[in-house]
Amino acid sequence: MSLSIKTPLLESLPLGRSIGTKVWMKMEAMQPSGSFKIRGVGFACEQHHVRGAQRFISSSGGNAGLAVAYAGRRLGVPVIVVVPETTTQRARSLLALEGAEVIVHGKTWFEANELARSMQTAADAFIHPFDDPLLWTGHASMIDEVVADGIRPDAVVLSVGGGGLLAGVDEGLRRNDLGDVPVYAVETEGTASLNASISAGQLVEIPAVSGVATSLAAKQVCRRAYELSKERPVIPVQVTDREAVDACSAFLNDHRILVEPACGASLAALYGNKMPLNKVSNVLVIVCGGSTATVESLLSFQG
Ligand SMILES: *Cc1c(COP(=O)(O)O)cnc(C)c1O
C-alpha cells in the first residue's frame, strides 16, 4: 500500500510560452494531503508503523503536519501535532478534520517543537518535515513516475524550504540516471537559506525568515540539501513575495488549481523567465501544492 498517489504529468502551454520550450508539470497539488509531502511522510510513517510505532508526533502546522495527520488516519495510528499560537485557524481545523490531536503551545515554532520532542516516548515516531533520509526516498518516487510516463527532463524547477524536496528529487534523478540534470532551486527573498549557504560555501543559518511563503520558512536547509548542491548542478533562483502570489493567481486561471505561494515561487520563476532555459527541451516543474492558502488570502496580499 502507498499513502501517496501517482499524480498526473501535464504539459503547460501557458508556462512554456514565455520561455519557448516544453514545460511538464508534476501535479503534486493533487496528492490527498494537498502537497508532495505525503510521499515522504507517508513512506516514513509506513516504515514506523511496520516497526510498531503507536503514535506519530509532528510539530508542523503546515503541509508536513497535514501529511502526518493523513497518514495516521489511513494507518489507524493516533497523531499529535503541536503548533505555536501563530498557527492559523484554518491550519488547525484542517489538522483536526484529519483526526489529529492539535496542541497549541508557545509563541514560536521553536517552543512548540520543544514540547513535541519532550512528549515523545519509545513507542512514538517523531516525523521531521524535511531532514530525514526516509522522507527523501519517499519523495524520489515522483521522479520514477515522470520517467515511467516517458519524459526525461533536461532541467528541473522546484521550491526549496528545508531542502527535503530537493534531496528527494535529487535521489530520484540519480536512480534514473539523470544525475547531471540541472535543478533550479527557487526560494523567496525572505526565505533564501539555500542561496545563503551556497554563496557562503558552507551550511549557514539566515538570521530571520519572512514573507508570504510560510512553507519555505526554514532558517537553514538540511545538510544533505547543501551537500548535494556540490555534487550536481543546483542553481539558486529568487523571486519576490509579490511574484510568488501573482504566479498563484495566474496558475489558478491557467490550470484551475489553487496552490500556496511556496509553490507559486517555482511557477513565478517560469512565468517570469528567470532561468536560462532556451537550450532545454523538456523542463519539469514540481507543482508542489499546499493546503494552507485560500483565494481570499491571495487576493488580500499587500506588497
Ligand atoms: C514543504 C513544502 C515546500 C518545501 O519543501 P522542503 O522539503 O522543506 O524544501 C514547498 N512547497 C510546499 C507546498 C511545501 O509544503
Tab-separated table of C-alpha atoms and ligand atoms in Angstrom:
chain	number	residue	atom	x	y	z
A	1	MET	CA	0.000	0.000	0.000
A	2	SER	CA	1.157	3.526	-0.673
A	3	LEU	CA	-0.361	6.555	1.024
A	4	SER	CA	0.584	8.859	-1.832
A	5	ILE	CA	-0.954	8.566	-5.270
A	6	LYS	CA	0.537	8.596	-8.760
A	7	THR	CA	-0.051	12.172	-9.900
A	8	PRO	CA	-0.671	13.420	-13.446
A	9	LEU	CA	2.176	14.753	-15.570
A	10	LEU	CA	0.731	17.525	-17.733
A	11	GLU	CA	2.242	19.837	-20.307
A	12	SER	CA	1.667	23.522	-19.609
A	13	LEU	CA	1.409	25.704	-22.690
A	14	PRO	CA	0.986	28.904	-20.608
A	15	LEU	CA	4.171	28.196	-18.609
A	16	GLY	CA	6.091	27.134	-21.712
A	17	ARG	CA	5.005	30.155	-23.735
A	18	SER	CA	7.266	32.700	-22.016
A	19	ILE	CA	10.384	30.541	-22.314
A	20	GLY	CA	9.780	28.836	-25.656
A	21	THR	CA	10.209	25.247	-24.523
A	22	LYS	CA	8.127	22.331	-23.286
A	23	VAL	CA	7.185	22.580	-19.613
A	24	TRP	CA	5.905	19.471	-17.824
A	25	MET	CA	4.056	19.859	-14.546
A	26	LYS	CA	4.202	17.105	-11.932
A	27	MET	CA	0.869	17.739	-10.240
A	28	GLU	CA	1.702	17.109	-6.605
A	29	ALA	CA	-1.025	19.558	-5.628
A	30	MET	CA	-3.399	16.655	-6.288
A	31	GLN	CA	-1.964	14.425	-3.570
A	32	PRO	CA	-4.565	13.512	-0.932
A	33	SER	CA	-2.933	15.715	1.723
A	34	GLY	CA	-2.647	18.614	-0.759
A	35	SER	CA	1.114	18.554	-1.312
A	36	PHE	CA	4.052	16.324	-2.247
A	37	LYS	CA	4.808	15.929	1.482
A	38	ILE	CA	2.684	12.781	1.727
A	39	ARG	CA	5.179	10.931	-0.488
A	40	GLY	CA	8.000	11.160	2.038
A	41	VAL	CA	5.892	11.454	5.170
A	42	GLY	CA	3.693	8.558	4.059
A	43	PHE	CA	6.733	6.394	3.338
A	44	ALA	CA	8.308	7.247	6.710
A	45	CYS	CA	5.048	6.651	8.602
A	46	GLU	CA	4.558	3.264	6.946
A	47	GLN	CA	8.082	2.222	7.967
A	48	HIS	CA	7.495	3.350	11.569
A	49	HIS	CA	4.100	1.629	11.585
A	50	VAL	CA	5.622	-1.679	10.459
A	51	ARG	CA	8.205	-1.333	13.240
A	52	GLY	CA	5.376	-0.942	15.742
A	53	ALA	CA	5.074	2.812	16.351
A	54	GLN	CA	1.976	3.506	18.474
A	55	ARG	CA	1.718	7.222	17.754
A	56	PHE	CA	3.054	9.812	15.305
A	57	ILE	CA	4.200	13.209	16.568
A	58	SER	CA	4.757	16.311	14.447
A	59	SER	CA	5.374	19.978	15.164
A	60	SER	CA	4.350	21.264	11.740
A	61	GLY	CA	1.229	23.370	11.358
A	62	GLY	CA	1.739	23.239	7.605
A	63	ASN	CA	1.730	20.635	4.884
A	64	ALA	CA	4.080	18.251	6.700
A	65	GLY	CA	1.747	18.128	9.705
A	66	LEU	CA	-1.218	17.617	7.405
A	67	ALA	CA	0.563	14.733	5.718
A	68	VAL	CA	1.330	13.114	9.081
A	69	ALA	CA	-2.322	13.546	10.118
A	70	TYR	CA	-3.499	11.981	6.853
A	71	ALA	CA	-1.030	9.085	7.176
A	72	GLY	CA	-2.096	8.438	10.776
A	73	ARG	CA	-5.761	8.384	9.858
A	74	ARG	CA	-5.178	5.961	6.988
A	75	LEU	CA	-2.939	3.665	9.058
A	76	GLY	CA	-5.125	3.853	12.163
A	77	VAL	CA	-2.319	5.390	14.237
A	78	PRO	CA	-3.100	8.342	16.562
A	79	VAL	CA	-1.383	11.624	15.675
A	80	ILE	CA	-0.379	14.573	17.854
A	81	VAL	CA	0.585	17.849	16.190
A	82	VAL	CA	2.000	20.566	18.438
A	83	VAL	CA	1.779	24.021	16.837
A	84	PRO	CA	2.574	27.542	18.052
A	85	GLU	CA	-0.099	30.180	18.796
A	86	THR	CA	0.679	31.869	15.466
A	87	THR	CA	-0.793	28.909	13.549
A	88	THR	CA	-3.874	29.989	11.613
A	89	GLN	CA	-7.325	28.780	12.495
A	90	ARG	CA	-7.535	27.273	9.035
A	91	ALA	CA	-4.444	25.118	9.576
A	92	ARG	CA	-5.718	23.998	12.995
A	93	SER	CA	-9.080	22.973	11.599
A	94	LEU	CA	-7.556	21.142	8.612
A	95	LEU	CA	-5.458	19.107	11.066
A	96	ALA	CA	-8.461	18.442	13.285
A	97	LEU	CA	-10.509	17.390	10.267
A	98	GLU	CA	-7.901	14.678	9.592
A	99	GLY	CA	-8.459	13.489	13.145
A	100	ALA	CA	-5.167	14.689	14.629
A	101	GLU	CA	-4.980	15.941	18.194
A	102	VAL	CA	-3.810	19.556	17.902
A	103	ILE	CA	-1.946	21.020	20.878
A	104	VAL	CA	-1.285	24.763	20.739
A	105	HIS	CA	1.819	25.706	22.673
A	106	GLY	CA	4.229	28.653	22.736
A	107	LYS	CA	4.731	31.790	20.724
A	108	THR	CA	7.142	30.309	18.192
A	109	TRP	CA	7.675	27.068	16.341
A	110	PHE	CA	10.774	26.507	18.496
A	111	GLU	CA	8.690	26.231	21.682
A	112	ALA	CA	6.070	24.027	20.016
A	113	ASN	CA	8.788	21.744	18.712
A	114	GLU	CA	10.408	21.513	22.175
A	115	LEU	CA	7.130	20.345	23.688
A	116	ALA	CA	6.549	17.882	20.836
A	117	ARG	CA	10.018	16.409	21.361
A	118	SER	CA	9.517	16.184	25.126
A	119	MET	CA	6.279	14.207	24.655
A	120	GLN	CA	7.993	11.554	22.599
A	121	THR	CA	8.252	8.108	24.208
A	122	ALA	CA	9.928	4.967	22.886
A	123	ALA	CA	6.596	3.905	21.367
A	124	ASP	CA	6.242	7.118	19.292
A	125	ALA	CA	7.692	8.177	15.975
A	126	PHE	CA	8.615	11.830	15.533
A	127	ILE	CA	8.210	12.857	11.890
A	128	HIS	CA	10.533	15.630	10.775
A	129	PRO	CA	9.251	17.922	7.993
A	130	PHE	CA	12.368	17.749	5.794
A	131	ASP	CA	15.517	16.301	7.386
A	132	ASP	CA	15.173	12.519	7.206
A	133	PRO	CA	16.503	10.064	4.574
A	134	LEU	CA	13.184	8.167	4.710
A	135	LEU	CA	11.406	11.300	3.503
A	136	TRP	CA	13.804	11.787	0.628
A	137	THR	CA	13.370	8.189	-0.532
A	138	GLY	CA	9.601	8.674	-0.464
A	139	HIS	CA	9.787	11.967	-2.376
A	140	ALA	CA	12.034	10.339	-5.016
A	141	SER	CA	9.092	8.288	-6.303
A	142	MET	CA	7.755	11.361	-8.135
A	143	ILE	CA	10.747	11.211	-10.491
A	144	ASP	CA	10.242	7.474	-11.103
A	145	GLU	CA	6.694	8.315	-12.234
A	146	VAL	CA	7.871	11.081	-14.581
A	147	VAL	CA	10.359	8.711	-16.233
A	148	ALA	CA	7.745	5.935	-16.415
A	149	ASP	CA	5.483	8.428	-18.219
A	150	GLY	CA	8.161	8.726	-20.884
A	151	ILE	CA	9.670	12.114	-20.029
A	152	ARG	CA	13.371	12.515	-19.283
A	153	PRO	CA	13.658	16.160	-18.203
A	154	ASP	CA	16.768	18.175	-19.034
A	155	ALA	CA	16.056	20.757	-16.323
A	156	VAL	CA	14.011	20.629	-13.116
A	157	VAL	CA	12.424	23.583	-11.305
A	158	LEU	CA	11.358	23.207	-7.668
A	159	SER	CA	10.846	25.209	-4.481
A	160	VAL	CA	13.193	24.935	-1.504
A	161	GLY	CA	12.285	25.305	2.170
A	162	GLY	CA	14.328	22.950	4.342
A	163	GLY	CA	15.525	21.122	1.250
A	164	GLY	CA	13.744	17.785	1.680
A	165	LEU	CA	12.049	18.078	-1.701
A	166	LEU	CA	15.382	18.934	-3.314
A	167	ALA	CA	17.087	15.958	-1.642
A	168	GLY	CA	14.282	13.614	-2.736
A	169	VAL	CA	14.208	14.856	-6.324
A	170	ASP	CA	17.997	14.506	-6.457
A	171	GLU	CA	17.693	10.904	-5.250
A	172	GLY	CA	15.011	10.202	-7.854
A	173	LEU	CA	17.014	11.773	-10.667
A	174	ARG	CA	20.158	9.839	-9.717
A	175	ARG	CA	18.416	6.488	-9.587
A	176	ASN	CA	17.032	7.182	-13.064
A	177	ASP	CA	20.422	8.061	-14.477
A	178	LEU	CA	19.635	11.790	-14.542
A	179	GLY	CA	22.268	12.832	-12.032
A	180	ASP	CA	23.668	15.601	-14.264
A	181	VAL	CA	20.370	17.365	-14.947
A	182	PRO	CA	20.427	20.911	-13.515
A	183	VAL	CA	17.975	21.692	-10.737
A	184	TYR	CA	16.739	25.273	-10.381
A	185	ALA	CA	16.124	25.727	-6.665
A	186	VAL	CA	13.635	28.535	-6.107
A	187	GLU	CA	13.208	30.481	-2.867
A	188	THR	CA	11.527	33.748	-1.999
A	189	GLU	CA	13.809	36.604	-0.956
A	190	GLY	CA	12.727	36.274	2.683
A	191	THR	CA	13.437	32.527	2.864
A	192	ALA	CA	16.629	32.201	0.805
A	193	SER	CA	18.534	29.876	3.139
A	194	LEU	CA	19.856	27.530	0.439
A	195	ASN	CA	21.079	30.503	-1.548
A	196	ALA	CA	22.848	31.839	1.577
A	197	SER	CA	24.662	28.538	2.172
A	198	ILE	CA	25.707	28.171	-1.470
A	199	SER	CA	27.015	31.778	-1.503
A	200	ALA	CA	28.864	31.262	1.799
A	201	GLY	CA	30.381	27.961	0.630
A	202	GLN	CA	29.198	26.303	3.834
A	203	LEU	CA	25.998	25.438	5.641
A	204	VAL	CA	24.789	28.659	7.277
A	205	GLU	CA	21.657	29.841	9.045
A	206	ILE	CA	19.987	33.051	7.918
A	207	PRO	CA	19.169	35.444	10.791
A	208	ALA	CA	15.423	35.507	10.126
A	209	VAL	CA	12.802	34.293	7.690
A	210	SER	CA	9.988	36.494	6.470
A	211	GLY	CA	7.243	36.803	3.926
A	212	VAL	CA	4.298	35.047	2.449
A	213	ALA	CA	5.840	31.657	1.576
A	214	THR	CA	5.488	30.155	5.057
A	215	SER	CA	6.115	26.605	3.813
A	216	LEU	CA	9.610	27.697	2.717
A	217	ALA	CA	10.446	29.312	6.064
A	218	ALA	CA	13.441	27.263	7.237
A	219	LYS	CA	16.349	29.343	8.534
A	220	GLN	CA	18.737	26.609	7.492
A	221	VAL	CA	18.441	23.845	4.933
A	222	CYS	CA	19.301	20.275	5.871
A	223	ARG	CA	22.944	19.265	5.425
A	224	ARG	CA	22.067	16.848	2.615
A	225	ALA	CA	20.488	19.628	0.538
A	226	TYR	CA	23.597	21.763	0.874
A	227	GLU	CA	25.956	18.891	0.171
A	228	LEU	CA	24.200	17.689	-2.945
A	229	SER	CA	24.481	21.213	-4.332
A	230	LYS	CA	28.209	20.499	-4.611
A	231	GLU	CA	27.641	17.135	-6.295
A	232	ARG	CA	25.300	18.158	-9.110
A	233	PRO	CA	24.273	21.427	-10.777
A	234	VAL	CA	21.933	23.251	-8.374
A	235	ILE	CA	21.180	26.822	-9.402
A	236	PRO	CA	19.565	29.057	-6.759
A	237	VAL	CA	16.811	31.369	-8.037
A	238	GLN	CA	14.983	34.033	-6.041
A	239	VAL	CA	11.586	35.625	-6.526
A	240	THR	CA	9.717	38.287	-4.570
A	241	ASP	CA	6.615	37.599	-2.498
A	242	ARG	CA	4.593	39.623	-4.996
A	243	GLU	CA	5.824	37.456	-7.878
A	244	ALA	CA	5.017	34.265	-5.968
A	245	VAL	CA	1.484	35.425	-5.165
A	246	ASP	CA	0.838	36.672	-8.705
A	247	ALA	CA	2.042	33.331	-10.064
A	248	CYS	CA	-0.526	31.541	-7.857
A	249	SER	CA	-3.269	33.704	-9.356
A	250	ALA	CA	-2.038	33.193	-12.920
A	251	PHE	CA	-1.779	29.447	-12.313
A	252	LEU	CA	-5.301	29.341	-10.906
A	253	ASN	CA	-6.583	30.948	-14.105
A	254	ASP	CA	-4.370	28.863	-16.410
A	255	HIS	CA	-4.808	25.452	-14.774
A	256	ARG	CA	-7.769	25.875	-12.380
A	257	ILE	CA	-5.786	24.726	-9.331
A	258	LEU	CA	-5.047	26.754	-6.202
A	259	VAL	CA	-1.522	26.417	-4.800
A	260	GLU	CA	0.363	28.127	-1.969
A	261	PRO	CA	2.893	30.924	-2.558
A	262	ALA	CA	5.599	28.367	-1.618
A	263	CYS	CA	4.660	26.605	-4.855
A	264	GLY	CA	3.964	29.894	-6.631
A	265	ALA	CA	7.672	30.691	-6.207
A	266	SER	CA	8.622	27.959	-8.697
A	267	LEU	CA	5.828	28.978	-11.044
A	268	ALA	CA	6.957	32.624	-10.834
A	269	ALA	CA	10.460	31.623	-11.899
A	270	LEU	CA	8.907	30.169	-15.076
A	271	TYR	CA	6.274	32.835	-15.732
A	272	GLY	CA	8.990	35.479	-15.201
A	273	ASN	CA	11.509	33.642	-17.405
A	274	LYS	CA	14.186	33.914	-14.715
A	275	MET	CA	16.314	30.970	-15.831
A	276	PRO	CA	18.458	30.352	-18.944
A	277	LEU	CA	16.260	27.590	-20.372
A	278	ASN	CA	16.404	28.399	-24.098
A	279	LYS	CA	18.624	25.372	-24.895
A	280	VAL	CA	16.454	22.998	-22.882
A	281	SER	CA	13.719	20.880	-24.485
A	282	ASN	CA	11.830	19.383	-21.510
A	283	VAL	CA	11.566	21.365	-18.300
A	284	LEU	CA	9.995	19.593	-15.342
A	285	VAL	CA	8.375	21.771	-12.674
A	286	ILE	CA	7.258	20.238	-9.414
A	287	VAL	CA	3.829	21.747	-8.687
A	288	CYS	CA	4.325	21.023	-5.004
A	289	GLY	CA	0.872	22.269	-3.971
A	290	GLY	CA	-0.033	23.316	-0.450
A	291	SER	CA	-3.269	23.441	1.531
A	292	THR	CA	-2.873	26.492	3.730
A	293	ALA	CA	-3.608	29.252	1.185
A	294	THR	CA	-7.088	30.401	0.208
A	295	VAL	CA	-8.275	32.543	-2.686
A	296	GLU	CA	-9.052	35.290	-0.123
A	297	SER	CA	-5.525	35.194	1.304
A	298	LEU	CA	-4.021	35.544	-2.185
A	299	LEU	CA	-6.308	38.445	-3.073
A	300	SER	CA	-5.674	40.253	0.199
A	301	PHE	CA	-1.879	40.061	-0.094
A	302	GLN	CA	-0.349	43.551	0.046
A	303	GLY	CA	3.214	44.148	-1.007
B	1	LIG	C1	7.273	21.704	2.390
B	1	LIG	C2	6.920	22.459	1.187
B	1	LIG	C3	7.910	23.030	0.359
B	1	LIG	C4	9.374	22.962	0.672
B	1	LIG	O1	9.863	21.660	0.856
B	1	LIG	P1	11.196	21.398	1.657
B	1	LIG	O2	11.343	19.931	1.665
B	1	LIG	O3	11.017	21.969	3.040
B	1	LIG	O4	12.292	22.099	0.923
B	1	LIG	C5	7.490	23.682	-0.773
B	1	LIG	N1	6.194	23.810	-1.088
B	1	LIG	C6	5.228	23.277	-0.326
B	1	LIG	C7	3.811	23.460	-0.740
B	1	LIG	C8	5.556	22.587	0.836
B	1	LIG	O5	4.590	22.061	1.590
